Tab-separated table of C-alpha atoms in Angstrom:
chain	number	residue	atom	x	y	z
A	1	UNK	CA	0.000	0.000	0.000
A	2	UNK	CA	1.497	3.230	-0.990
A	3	UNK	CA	1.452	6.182	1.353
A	4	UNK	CA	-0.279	9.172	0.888
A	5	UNK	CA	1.639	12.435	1.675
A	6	UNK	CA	-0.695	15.510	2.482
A	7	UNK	CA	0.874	18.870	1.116
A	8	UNK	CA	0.285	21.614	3.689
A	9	UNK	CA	-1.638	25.064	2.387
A	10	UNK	CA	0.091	27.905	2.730
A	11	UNK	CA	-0.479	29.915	5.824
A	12	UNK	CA	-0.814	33.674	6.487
A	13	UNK	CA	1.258	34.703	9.188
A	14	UNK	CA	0.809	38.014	10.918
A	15	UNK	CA	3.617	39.430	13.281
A	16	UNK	CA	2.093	42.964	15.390
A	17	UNK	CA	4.748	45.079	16.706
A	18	UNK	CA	4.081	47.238	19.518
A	19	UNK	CA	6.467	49.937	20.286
A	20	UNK	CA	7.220	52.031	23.614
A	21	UNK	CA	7.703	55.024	21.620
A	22	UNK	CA	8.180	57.020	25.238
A	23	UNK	CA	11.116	54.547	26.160
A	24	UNK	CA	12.448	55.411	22.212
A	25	UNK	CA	11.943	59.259	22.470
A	26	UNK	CA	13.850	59.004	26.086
A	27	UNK	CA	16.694	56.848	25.187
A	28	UNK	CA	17.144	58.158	21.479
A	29	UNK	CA	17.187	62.032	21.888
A	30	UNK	CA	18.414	62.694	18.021
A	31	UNK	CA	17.743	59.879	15.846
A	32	UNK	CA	18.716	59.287	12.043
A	33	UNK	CA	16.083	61.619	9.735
A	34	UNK	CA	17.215	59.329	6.890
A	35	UNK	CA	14.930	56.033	6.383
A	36	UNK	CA	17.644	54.277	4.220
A	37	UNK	CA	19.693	55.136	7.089
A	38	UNK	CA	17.553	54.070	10.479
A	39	UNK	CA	18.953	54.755	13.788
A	40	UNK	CA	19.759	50.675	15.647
A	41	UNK	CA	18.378	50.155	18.893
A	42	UNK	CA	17.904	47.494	21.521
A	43	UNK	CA	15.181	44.747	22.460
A	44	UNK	CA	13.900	46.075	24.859
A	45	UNK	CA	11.075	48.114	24.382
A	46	UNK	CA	9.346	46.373	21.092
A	47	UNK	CA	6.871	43.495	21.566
A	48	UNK	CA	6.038	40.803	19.128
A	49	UNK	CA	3.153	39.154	18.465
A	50	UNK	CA	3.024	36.712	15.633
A	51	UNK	CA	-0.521	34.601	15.287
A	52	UNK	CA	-0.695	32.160	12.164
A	53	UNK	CA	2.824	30.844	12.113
A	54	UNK	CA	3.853	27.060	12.364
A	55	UNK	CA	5.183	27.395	15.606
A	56	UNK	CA	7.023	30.268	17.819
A	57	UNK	CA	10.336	29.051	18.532
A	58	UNK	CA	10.542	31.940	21.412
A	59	UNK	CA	10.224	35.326	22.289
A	60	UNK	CA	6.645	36.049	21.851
A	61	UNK	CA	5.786	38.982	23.126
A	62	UNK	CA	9.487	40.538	23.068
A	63	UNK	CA	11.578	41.939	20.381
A	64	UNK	CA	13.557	38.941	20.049
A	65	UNK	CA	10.377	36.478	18.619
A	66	UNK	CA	11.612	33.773	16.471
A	67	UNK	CA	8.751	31.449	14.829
A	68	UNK	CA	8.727	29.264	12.019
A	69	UNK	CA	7.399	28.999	8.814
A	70	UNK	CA	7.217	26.830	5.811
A	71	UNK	CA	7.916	28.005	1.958
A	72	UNK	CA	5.018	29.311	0.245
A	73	UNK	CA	3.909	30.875	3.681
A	74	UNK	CA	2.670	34.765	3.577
A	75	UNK	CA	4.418	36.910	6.438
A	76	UNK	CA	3.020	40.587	7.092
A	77	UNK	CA	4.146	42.747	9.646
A	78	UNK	CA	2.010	45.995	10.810
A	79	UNK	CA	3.469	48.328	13.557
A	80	UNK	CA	1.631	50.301	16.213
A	81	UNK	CA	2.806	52.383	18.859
A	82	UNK	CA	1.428	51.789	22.683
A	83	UNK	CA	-0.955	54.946	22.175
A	84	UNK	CA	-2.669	52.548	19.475
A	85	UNK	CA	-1.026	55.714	17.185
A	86	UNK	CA	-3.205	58.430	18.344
A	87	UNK	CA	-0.210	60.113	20.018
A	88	UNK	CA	2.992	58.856	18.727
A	89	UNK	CA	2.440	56.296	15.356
A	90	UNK	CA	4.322	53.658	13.937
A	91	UNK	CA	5.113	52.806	10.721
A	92	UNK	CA	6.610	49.453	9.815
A	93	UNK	CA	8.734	50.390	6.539
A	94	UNK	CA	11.323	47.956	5.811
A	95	UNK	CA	12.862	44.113	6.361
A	96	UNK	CA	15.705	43.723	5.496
A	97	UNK	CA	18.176	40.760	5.106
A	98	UNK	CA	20.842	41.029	8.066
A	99	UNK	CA	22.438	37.953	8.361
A	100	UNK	CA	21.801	34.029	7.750
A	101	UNK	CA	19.878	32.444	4.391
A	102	UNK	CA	17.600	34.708	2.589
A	103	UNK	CA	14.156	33.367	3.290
A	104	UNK	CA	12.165	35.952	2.195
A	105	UNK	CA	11.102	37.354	-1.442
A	106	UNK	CA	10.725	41.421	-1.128
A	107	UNK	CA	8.654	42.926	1.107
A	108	UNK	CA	5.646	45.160	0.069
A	109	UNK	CA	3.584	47.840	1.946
A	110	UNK	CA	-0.117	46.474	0.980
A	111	UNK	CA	-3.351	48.970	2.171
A	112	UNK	CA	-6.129	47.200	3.155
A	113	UNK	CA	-9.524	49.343	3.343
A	114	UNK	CA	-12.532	48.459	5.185
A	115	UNK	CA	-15.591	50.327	4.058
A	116	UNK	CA	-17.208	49.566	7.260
A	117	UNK	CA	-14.471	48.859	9.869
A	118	UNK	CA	-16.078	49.465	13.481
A	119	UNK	CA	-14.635	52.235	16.151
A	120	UNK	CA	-15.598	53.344	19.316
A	121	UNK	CA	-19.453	55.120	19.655
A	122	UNK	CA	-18.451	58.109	21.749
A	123	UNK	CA	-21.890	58.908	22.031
A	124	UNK	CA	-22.810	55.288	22.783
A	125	UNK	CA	-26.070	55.581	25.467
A	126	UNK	CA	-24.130	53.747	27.861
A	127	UNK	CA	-21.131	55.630	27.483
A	128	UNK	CA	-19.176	52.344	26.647
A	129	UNK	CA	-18.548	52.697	23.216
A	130	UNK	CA	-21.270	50.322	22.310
A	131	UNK	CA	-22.915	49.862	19.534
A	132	UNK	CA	-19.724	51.088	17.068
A	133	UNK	CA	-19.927	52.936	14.525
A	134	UNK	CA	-19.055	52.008	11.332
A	135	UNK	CA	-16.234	53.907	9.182
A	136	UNK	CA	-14.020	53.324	5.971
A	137	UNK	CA	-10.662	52.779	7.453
A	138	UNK	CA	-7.070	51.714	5.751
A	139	UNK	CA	-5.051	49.255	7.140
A	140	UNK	CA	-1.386	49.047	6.642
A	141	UNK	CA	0.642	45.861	6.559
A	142	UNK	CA	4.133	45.060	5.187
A	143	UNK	CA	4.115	41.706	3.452
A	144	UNK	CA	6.236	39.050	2.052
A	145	UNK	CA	5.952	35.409	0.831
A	146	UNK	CA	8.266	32.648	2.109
A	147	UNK	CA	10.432	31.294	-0.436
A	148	UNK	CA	12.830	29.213	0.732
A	149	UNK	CA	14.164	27.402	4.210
A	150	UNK	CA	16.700	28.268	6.427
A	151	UNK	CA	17.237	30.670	8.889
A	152	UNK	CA	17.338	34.279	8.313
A	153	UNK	CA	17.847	37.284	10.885
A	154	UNK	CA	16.941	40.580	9.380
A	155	UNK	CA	16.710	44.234	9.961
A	156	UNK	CA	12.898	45.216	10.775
A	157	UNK	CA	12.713	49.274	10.110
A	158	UNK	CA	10.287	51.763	11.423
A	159	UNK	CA	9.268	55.216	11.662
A	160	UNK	CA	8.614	57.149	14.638
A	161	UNK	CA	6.186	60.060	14.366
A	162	UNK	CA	4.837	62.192	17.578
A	163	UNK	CA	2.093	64.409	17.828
A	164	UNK	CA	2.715	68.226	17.169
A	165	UNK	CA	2.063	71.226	19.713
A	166	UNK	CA	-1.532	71.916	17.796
A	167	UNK	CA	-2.189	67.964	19.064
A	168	UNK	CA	-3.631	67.358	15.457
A	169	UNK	CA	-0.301	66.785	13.185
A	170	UNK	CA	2.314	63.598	13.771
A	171	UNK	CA	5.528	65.042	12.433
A	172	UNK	CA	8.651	62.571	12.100
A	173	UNK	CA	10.396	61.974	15.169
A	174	UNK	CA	13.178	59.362	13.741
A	175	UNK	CA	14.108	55.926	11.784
A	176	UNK	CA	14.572	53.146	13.632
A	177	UNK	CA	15.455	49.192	12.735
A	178	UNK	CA	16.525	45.979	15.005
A	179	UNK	CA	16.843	42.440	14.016
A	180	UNK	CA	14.612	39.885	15.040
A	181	UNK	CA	14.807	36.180	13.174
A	182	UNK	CA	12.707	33.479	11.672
A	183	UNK	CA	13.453	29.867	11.049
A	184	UNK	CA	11.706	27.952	7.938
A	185	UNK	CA	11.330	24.404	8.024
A	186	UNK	CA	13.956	22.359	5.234
C-alpha cells in the first residue's frame, strides 16, 4: 500500500509590533532623519506578536520572537505604537536581510480598506462605546511570501512620528530598525 503524503496550504502569518515610543523618544534624543539610514536600537522596548505561524520558537511577546514557517507561507508585519497611534504612530517600513539564508522574497507595503471597519461610539447611550460605529478605514501591513528554508535574521525598520504642539499633526520623530529572526522548516 502506498502512502499518501498531504501537502500543507500555505499559511498567512501576521507578526504585530508594539512599540514604547516614550522609552524610544527618552533613550534616542536625536535619531537618524534618513529612512535608508535608520537609527539601531535594543530589544527592549518592542513586543512581538506573531498569530498564524507554524510554531514560535521563542520570544513572543518581546523583540527577540523567532517562529517558524514553511515556503510558500505569507508573512506581514504591521506596527503600532502603545498609544494605538493616536499620540505617537508607527510605521513598519522595511525588512531587510541582516544575516543568515535569505528566506524571504521582497517585502511590500499592501493597504487594506474596510468600508465599514467598526470604532468606538463616543456617544454610545451607555457611554461604553457600544454599539460602534461604522467607518471606511485603511489598514497598513508590510508583506512578504516565504520562499525558501533556512534561517534568516533581518533588519525590521520603522518610523517614529509624535504628535505636534496643535495635538492634530504627527511630524517625524526618527528611523529606527533591530533584528529579530525566523526559522523555515527544510
Amino acid at each position: 500500500m502506498a502512502e499518501t503524503v498531504f501537502q500543507t496550504s500555505a499559511r498567512e502569518i501576521n507578526v504585530l509590533v508594539v512599540i514604547d515610543t516614550e522609552y524610544l523618544k527618552d533613550a534616542y534624543r536625536n535619531p537618524s532623519k534618513d529612512q535608508n539610514n535608520p537609527t539601531a536600537i535594543d530589544h527592549g522596548h518592542q513586543y512581538m506578536l506573531c498569530t498564524g505561524s507554524r510554531g514560535v520558537m521563542s520570544g513572543q511577546g518581546t523583540g527577540d520572537l523567532q517562529f517558524k514557517a514553511d515556503v510558500g507561507d505569507d508573512v506581514a508585519f504591521t506596527g503600532v505604537s502603545i498609544y494605538n497611534n493616536s499620540d505617537d504612530a508607527v510605521i513598519v517600513y522595511d525588512v531587510e536581510h541582516f544575516s543568515g539564508d535569505h528566506v524571504f522574497n521582497p517585502f511590500n507595503a499592501d493597504m487594506i480598506v474596510r468600508t465599514g471597519a467598526v470604532q468606538p461610539n463616543a456617544d454610545s447611550p451607555n457611554r461604553n462605546g457600544l454599539p460602534p460605529v461604522r467607518k471606511q478605514t485603511n489598514f497598513a501591513v508590510f508583506d512578504s511570501k516565504v520562499r525558501s528554508s533556512g534561517r534568516e535574521g533581518f533588519g525590521l525598520a520603522f518610523g517614529l512620528y509624535t504628535l505636534a504642539a496643535n495635538g492634530q499633526d504627527q511630524e517625524l520623530y526618527g528611523y529606527f530598525r533591530w533584528d529579530p529572526y525566523v526559522t523555515v522548516a527544510a
